[in-house]
Short mmCIF file of C-alpha atoms in Angstrom, two decimals:
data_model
loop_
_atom_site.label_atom_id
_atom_site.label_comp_id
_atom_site.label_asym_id
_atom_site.label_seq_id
_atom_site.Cartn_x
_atom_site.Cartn_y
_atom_site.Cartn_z
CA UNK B 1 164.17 -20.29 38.69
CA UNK B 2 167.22 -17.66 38.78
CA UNK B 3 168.87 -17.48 42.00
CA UNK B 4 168.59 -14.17 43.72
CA UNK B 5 171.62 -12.19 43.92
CA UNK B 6 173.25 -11.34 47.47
CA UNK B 7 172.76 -7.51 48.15
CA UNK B 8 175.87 -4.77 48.96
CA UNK B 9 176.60 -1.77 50.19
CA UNK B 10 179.17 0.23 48.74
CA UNK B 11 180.78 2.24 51.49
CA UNK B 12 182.70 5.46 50.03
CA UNK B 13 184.97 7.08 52.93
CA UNK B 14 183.51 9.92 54.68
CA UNK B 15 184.72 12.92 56.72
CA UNK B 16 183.82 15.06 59.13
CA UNK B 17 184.72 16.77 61.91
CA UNK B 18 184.48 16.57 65.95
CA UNK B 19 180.89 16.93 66.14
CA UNK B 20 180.05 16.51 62.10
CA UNK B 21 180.20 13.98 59.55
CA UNK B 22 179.44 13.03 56.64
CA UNK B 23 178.83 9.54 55.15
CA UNK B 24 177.67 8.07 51.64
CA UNK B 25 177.76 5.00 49.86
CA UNK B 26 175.55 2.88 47.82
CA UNK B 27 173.10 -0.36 47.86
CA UNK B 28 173.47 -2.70 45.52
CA UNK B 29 173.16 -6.25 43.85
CA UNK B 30 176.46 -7.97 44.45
CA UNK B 31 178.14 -8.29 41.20
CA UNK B 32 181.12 -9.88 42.62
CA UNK B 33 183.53 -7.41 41.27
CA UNK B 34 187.08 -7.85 42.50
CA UNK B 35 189.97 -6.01 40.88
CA UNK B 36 193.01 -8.41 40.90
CA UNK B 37 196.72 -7.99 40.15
CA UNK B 38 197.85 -9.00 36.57
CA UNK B 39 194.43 -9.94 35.64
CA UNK B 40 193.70 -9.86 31.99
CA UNK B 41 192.03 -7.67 29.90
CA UNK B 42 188.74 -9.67 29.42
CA UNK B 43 188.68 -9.50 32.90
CA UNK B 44 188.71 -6.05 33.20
CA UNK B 45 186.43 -5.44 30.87
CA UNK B 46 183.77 -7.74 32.66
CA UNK B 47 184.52 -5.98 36.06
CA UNK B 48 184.07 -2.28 34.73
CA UNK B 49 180.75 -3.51 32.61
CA UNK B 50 179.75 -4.47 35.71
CA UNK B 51 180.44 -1.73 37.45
CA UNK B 52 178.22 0.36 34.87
CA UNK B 53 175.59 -2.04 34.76
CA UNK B 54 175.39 -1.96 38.68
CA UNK B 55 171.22 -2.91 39.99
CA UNK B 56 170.59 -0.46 42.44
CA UNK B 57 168.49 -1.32 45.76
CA UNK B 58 166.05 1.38 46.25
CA UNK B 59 164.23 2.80 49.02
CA UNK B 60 165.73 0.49 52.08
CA UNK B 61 166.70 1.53 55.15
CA UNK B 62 170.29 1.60 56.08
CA UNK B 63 172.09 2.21 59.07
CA UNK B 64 175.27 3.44 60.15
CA UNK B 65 176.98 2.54 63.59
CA UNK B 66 180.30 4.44 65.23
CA UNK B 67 182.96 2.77 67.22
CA UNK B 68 181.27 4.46 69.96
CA UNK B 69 178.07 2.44 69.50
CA UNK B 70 175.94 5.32 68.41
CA UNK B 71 173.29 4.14 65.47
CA UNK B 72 171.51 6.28 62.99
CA UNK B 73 169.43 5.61 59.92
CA UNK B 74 168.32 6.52 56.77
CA UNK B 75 166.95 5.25 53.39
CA UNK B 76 168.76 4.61 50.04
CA UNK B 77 167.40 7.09 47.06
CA UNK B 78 165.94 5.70 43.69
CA UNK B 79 169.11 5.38 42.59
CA UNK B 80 170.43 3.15 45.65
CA UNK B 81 172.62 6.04 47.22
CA UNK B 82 172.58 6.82 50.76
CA UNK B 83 173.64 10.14 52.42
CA UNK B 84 174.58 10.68 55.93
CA UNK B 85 174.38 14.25 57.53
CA UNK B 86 174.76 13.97 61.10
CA UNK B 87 175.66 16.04 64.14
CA UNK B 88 177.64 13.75 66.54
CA UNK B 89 179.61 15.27 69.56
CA UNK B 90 183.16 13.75 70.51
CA UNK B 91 184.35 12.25 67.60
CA UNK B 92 187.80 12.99 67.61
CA UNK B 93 187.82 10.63 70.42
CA UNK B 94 187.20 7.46 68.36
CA UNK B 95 189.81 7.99 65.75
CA UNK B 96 193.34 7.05 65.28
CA UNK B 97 196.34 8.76 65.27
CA UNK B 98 195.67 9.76 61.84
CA UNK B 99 192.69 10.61 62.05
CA UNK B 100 190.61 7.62 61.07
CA UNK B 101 187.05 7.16 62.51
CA UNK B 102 186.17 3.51 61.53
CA UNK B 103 182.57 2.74 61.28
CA UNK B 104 179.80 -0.18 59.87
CA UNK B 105 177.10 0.11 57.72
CA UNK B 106 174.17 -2.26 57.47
CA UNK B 107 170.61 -3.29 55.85
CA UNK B 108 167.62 -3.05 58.94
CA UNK B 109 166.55 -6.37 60.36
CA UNK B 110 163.26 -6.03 58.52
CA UNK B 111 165.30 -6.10 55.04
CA UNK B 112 167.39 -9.15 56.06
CA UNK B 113 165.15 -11.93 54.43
CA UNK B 114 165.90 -10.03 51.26
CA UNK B 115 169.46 -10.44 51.43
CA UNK B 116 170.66 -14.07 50.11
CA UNK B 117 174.54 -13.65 51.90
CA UNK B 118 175.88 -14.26 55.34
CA UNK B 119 177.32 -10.35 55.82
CA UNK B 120 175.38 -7.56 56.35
CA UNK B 121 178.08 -5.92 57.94
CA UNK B 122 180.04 -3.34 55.53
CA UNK B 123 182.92 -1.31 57.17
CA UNK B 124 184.32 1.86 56.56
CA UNK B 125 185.83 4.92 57.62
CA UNK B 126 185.71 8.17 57.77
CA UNK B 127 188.51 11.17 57.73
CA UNK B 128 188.17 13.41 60.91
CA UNK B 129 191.23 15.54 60.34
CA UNK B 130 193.71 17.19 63.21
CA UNK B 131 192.84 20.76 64.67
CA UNK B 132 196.83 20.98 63.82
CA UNK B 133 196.66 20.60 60.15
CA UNK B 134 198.17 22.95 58.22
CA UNK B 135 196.20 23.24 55.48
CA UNK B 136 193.77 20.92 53.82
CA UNK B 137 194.27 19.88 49.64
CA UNK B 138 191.38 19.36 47.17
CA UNK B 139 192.95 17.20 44.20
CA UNK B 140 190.79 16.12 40.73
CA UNK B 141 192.65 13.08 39.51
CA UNK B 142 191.78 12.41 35.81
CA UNK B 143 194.71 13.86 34.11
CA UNK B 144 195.91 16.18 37.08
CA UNK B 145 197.27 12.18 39.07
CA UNK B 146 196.36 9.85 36.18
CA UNK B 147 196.97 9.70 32.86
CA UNK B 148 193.06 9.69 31.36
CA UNK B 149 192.75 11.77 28.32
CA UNK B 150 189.84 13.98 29.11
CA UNK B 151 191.21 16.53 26.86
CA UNK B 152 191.34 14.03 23.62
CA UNK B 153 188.67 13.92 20.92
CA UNK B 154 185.13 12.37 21.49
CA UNK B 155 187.04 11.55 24.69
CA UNK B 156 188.15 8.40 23.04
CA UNK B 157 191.46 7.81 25.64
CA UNK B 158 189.06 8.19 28.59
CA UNK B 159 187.20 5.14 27.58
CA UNK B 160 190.23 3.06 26.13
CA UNK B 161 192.37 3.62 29.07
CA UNK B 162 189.15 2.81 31.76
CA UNK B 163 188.06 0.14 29.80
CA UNK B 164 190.88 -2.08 28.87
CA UNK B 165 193.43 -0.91 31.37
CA UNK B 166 193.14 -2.76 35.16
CA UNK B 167 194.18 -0.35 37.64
CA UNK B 168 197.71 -1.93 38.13
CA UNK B 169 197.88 -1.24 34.62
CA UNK B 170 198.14 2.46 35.07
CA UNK B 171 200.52 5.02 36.18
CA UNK B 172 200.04 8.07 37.86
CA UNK B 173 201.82 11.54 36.52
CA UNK B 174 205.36 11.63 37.38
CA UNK B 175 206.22 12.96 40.34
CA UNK B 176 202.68 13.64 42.09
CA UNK B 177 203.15 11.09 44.61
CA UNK B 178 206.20 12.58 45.94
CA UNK B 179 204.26 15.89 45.90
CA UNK B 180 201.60 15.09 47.65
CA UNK B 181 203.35 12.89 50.37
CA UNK B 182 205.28 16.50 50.62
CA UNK B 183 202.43 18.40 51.17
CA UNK B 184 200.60 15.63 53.63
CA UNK B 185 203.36 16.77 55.54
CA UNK B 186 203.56 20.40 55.52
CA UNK B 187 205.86 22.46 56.85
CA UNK B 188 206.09 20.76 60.23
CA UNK B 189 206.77 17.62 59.25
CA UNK B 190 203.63 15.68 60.30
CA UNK B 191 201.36 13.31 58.28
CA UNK B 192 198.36 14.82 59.04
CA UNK B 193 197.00 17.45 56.47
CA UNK B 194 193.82 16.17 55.01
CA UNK B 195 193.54 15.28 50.99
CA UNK B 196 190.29 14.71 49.51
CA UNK B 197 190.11 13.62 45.81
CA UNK B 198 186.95 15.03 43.67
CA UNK B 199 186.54 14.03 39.88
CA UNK B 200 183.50 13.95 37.60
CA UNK B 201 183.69 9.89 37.12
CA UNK B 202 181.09 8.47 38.39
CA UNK B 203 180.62 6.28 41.63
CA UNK B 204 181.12 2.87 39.23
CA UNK B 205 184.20 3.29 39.41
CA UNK B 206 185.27 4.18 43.08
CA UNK B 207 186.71 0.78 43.73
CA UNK B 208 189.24 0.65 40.95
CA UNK B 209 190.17 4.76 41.40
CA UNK B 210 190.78 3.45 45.30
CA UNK B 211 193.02 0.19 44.25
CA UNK B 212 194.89 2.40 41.94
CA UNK B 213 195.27 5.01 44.62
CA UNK B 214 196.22 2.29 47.35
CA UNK B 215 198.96 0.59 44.43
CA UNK B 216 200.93 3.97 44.15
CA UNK B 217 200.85 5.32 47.92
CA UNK B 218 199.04 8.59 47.48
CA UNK B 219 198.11 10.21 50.54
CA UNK B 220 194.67 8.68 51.64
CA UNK B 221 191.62 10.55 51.28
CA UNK B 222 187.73 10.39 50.45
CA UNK B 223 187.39 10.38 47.05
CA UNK B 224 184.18 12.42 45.91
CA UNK B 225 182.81 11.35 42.32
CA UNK B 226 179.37 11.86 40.65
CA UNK B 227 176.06 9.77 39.62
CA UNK B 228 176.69 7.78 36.33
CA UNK B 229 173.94 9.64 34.37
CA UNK B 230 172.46 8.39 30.99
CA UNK B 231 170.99 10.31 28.03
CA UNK B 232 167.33 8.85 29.39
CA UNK B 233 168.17 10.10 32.90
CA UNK B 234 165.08 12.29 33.72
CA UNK B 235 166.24 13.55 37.01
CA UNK B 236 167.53 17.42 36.62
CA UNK B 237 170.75 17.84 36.37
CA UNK B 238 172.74 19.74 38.83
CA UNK B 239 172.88 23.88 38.70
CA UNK B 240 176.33 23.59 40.27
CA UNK B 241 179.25 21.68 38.41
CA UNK B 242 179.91 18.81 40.65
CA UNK B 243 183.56 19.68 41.31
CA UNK B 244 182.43 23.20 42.86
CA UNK B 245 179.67 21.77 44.32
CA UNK B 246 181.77 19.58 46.50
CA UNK B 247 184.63 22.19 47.23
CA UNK B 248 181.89 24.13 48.93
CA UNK B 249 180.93 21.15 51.10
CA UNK B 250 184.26 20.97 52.16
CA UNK B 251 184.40 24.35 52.85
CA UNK B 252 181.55 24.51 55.03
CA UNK B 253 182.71 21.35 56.80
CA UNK B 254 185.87 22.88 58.07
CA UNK B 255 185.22 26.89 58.05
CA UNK B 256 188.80 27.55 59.75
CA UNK B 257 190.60 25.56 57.10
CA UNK B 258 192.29 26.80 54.46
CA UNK B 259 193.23 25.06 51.01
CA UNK B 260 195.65 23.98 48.13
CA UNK B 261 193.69 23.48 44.86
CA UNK B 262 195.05 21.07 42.56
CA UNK B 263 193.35 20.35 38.91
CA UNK B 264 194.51 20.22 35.22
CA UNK B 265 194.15 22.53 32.05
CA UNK B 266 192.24 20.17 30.32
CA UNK B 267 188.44 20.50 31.35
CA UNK B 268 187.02 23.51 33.80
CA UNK B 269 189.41 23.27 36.74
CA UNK B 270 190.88 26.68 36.66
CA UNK B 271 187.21 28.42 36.03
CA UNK B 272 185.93 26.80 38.99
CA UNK B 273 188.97 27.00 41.28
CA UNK B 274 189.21 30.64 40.52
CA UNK B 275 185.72 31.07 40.83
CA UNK B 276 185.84 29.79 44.01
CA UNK B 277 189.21 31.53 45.66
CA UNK B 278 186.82 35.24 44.29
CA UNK B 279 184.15 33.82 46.66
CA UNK B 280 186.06 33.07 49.77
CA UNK B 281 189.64 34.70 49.21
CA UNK B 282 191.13 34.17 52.49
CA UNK B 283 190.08 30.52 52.16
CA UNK B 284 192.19 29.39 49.04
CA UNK B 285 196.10 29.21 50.05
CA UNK B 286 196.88 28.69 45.90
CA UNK B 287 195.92 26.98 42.89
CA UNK B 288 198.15 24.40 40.81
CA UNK B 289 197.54 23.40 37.35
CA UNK B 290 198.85 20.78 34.96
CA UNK B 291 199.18 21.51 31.69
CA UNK B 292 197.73 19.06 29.46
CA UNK B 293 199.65 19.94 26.28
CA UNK B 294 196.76 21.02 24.66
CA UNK B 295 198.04 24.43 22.80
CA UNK B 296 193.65 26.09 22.27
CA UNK B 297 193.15 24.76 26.14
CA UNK B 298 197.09 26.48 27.20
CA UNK B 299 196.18 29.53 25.57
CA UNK B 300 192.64 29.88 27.74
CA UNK B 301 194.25 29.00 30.63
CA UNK B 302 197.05 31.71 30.68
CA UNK B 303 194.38 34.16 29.82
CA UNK B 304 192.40 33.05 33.04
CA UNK B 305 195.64 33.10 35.17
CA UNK B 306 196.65 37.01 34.04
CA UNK B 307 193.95 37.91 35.73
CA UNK B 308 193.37 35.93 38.47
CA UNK B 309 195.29 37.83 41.85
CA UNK B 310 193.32 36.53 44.50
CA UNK B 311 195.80 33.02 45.64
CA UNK B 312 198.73 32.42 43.95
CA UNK B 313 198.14 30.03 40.30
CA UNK B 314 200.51 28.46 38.79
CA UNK B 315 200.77 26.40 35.29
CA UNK B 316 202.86 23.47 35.71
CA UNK B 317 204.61 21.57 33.66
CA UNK B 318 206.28 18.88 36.13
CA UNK B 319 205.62 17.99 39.64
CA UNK B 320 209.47 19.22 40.60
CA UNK B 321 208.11 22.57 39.48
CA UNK B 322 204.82 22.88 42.00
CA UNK B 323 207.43 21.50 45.02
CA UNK B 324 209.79 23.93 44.15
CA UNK B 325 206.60 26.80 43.97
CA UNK B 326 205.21 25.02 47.31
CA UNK B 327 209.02 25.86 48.88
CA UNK B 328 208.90 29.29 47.90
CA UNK B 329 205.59 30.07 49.63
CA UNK B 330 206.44 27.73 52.42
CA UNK B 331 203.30 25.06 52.53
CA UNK B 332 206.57 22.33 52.57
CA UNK B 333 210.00 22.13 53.74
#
């Protein structure tokens, strides 16, 4: 007989605020994925197959416990995914300094005989951010903080550079560390404006986005992605683009915050960004852009930014050009 496979949960970091949060994750069979240093490419192609193979748990009941001692529960979806929407008063008090709520997420007693491993305790953590900040930032990564290749034909660099690159493997865009560390710090010097990271991968690959991420230094931050869907996925996909649809979670979150957009001229970040500075213009502080070198997708873009006067939008070429911008308007010193 096979040998049942210890269960998971994924934990993805959450935020919230001091009487909201918000918390997600995944159940799953334990693959044993574990992204490595140096490791070699066979390697990485078994941990990212496995990754996007992953065997969902469905329909079990998770909960979630605070610092505090506070429990609540829910059930994993057909898919495995949990969601978290809870009002919870005081919990600025349990973070740190930073702003770090740290938390544990477990299968109920009455699923424990299903789970062949020792743990069933999963920590996490979720960003509560200062009443001080500044401002909050709303980054996509692929090709705006990593080199990915969304805007290449068929796609083709997406998958080569996923597949057969490990994490330590890659580099981010030059200069967008620095940047961001800048603008983590504002203009009054203090760590503590939120980032939060959206992209349309999907959740497969959360683990080596947050490796990579951890590697280089970039500003910590939940990192919202999508469901890995399949051309024989029968649920209905989303009316919203996911990118928008999760800008206008965070914007509902934290309703006296205001933002820095940051996305890329290769896919639909300046339609949705600028769609969403015309719906809440006092909200959206401005709007940076990489340029992709892609001379059809440049020419768009321009178009969209001449007029666009809502925020200010800029097309950048470097990162030394968005800190200088950033200067100018005074989000930085």
């Amino acid at each position: 007989m096979f040998k049942k496979k210890a269960l998971r949960i994924n934990t993805y970091i959450g935020y919230g605020t001091n009487n909201r949060f918000r918390a997600t994750g995944r159940a799953l069979e334990d693959e044993n994925v574990n992204f490595d240093l140096n490791q070699s490419t066979f390697k990485t192609l078994k941990n990212i197959y496995r990754q996007l193979e992953s065997d969902e748990v469905r329909d079990t009941p998770i909960e979630i416990k605070l610092s505090s001692g506070k429990k609540f529960e829910t059930h994993s979806d057909k898919e495995g995914y949990y969601n978290f929407e809870i009002s919870s008063e005081g919990l600025e008090k349990l973070t740190d300094k930073e702003g770090w709520l740290p938390y544990v997420v477990s299968f109920k007693s009455d699923t424990l005989s299903k789970v062949i491993s020792d743990q069933n305790i999963f920590p996490c953590h979720m960003l509560i951010p200062s009443a001080d900040a500044e401002f909050g930032i709303i980054s996509d990564i692929d090709d705006t903080i990593l080199h990915t290749g969304v805007a290449s034909l068929f796609k083709w660099r997406v998958i080569a550079n996923t597949i057969f690159k490990n994490f330590d493997k890659r580099l981010p865009i030059e200069g967008t560390v620095h940047f961001y560390k800048k603008l983590r710090l504002g203009k009054n010097n203090r760590s503590i404006n939120p980032f939060f990271y959206v992209s349309n991968s999907p959740w497969n690959l959360y683990d080596y986005l947050s490796a990579f991420f951890e590697k280089h230094l970039f500003p910590k931050g939940p990192i919202l992605l999508r469901d890995f869907r399949t051309p024989f996925d029968k649920t209905p996909k989303p009316k919203i683009p996911h990118k928008q649809s999760e800008i206008i979670n965070l914007l509902k979150m934290y309703t006296d915050m205001k933002f820095i957009l940051i996305g890329d001229s290769g896919e639909k970040d300046a339609d949705i960004y600028t769609k969403i500075a015309k719906e809440h213009p006092e909200r959206i502080l401005a709007i940076y852009l990489r340029n992709v070198n892609h001379r059809r997708k440049e020419k768009r873009i321009k178009k969209i930014i001449q007029s666009f006067d809502v925020a200010p939008i800029l097309l950048v070429h470097t990162s030394d050009e968005a800190i200088k911008h950033a200067k100018q308007l005074g989000f930085i010193h």
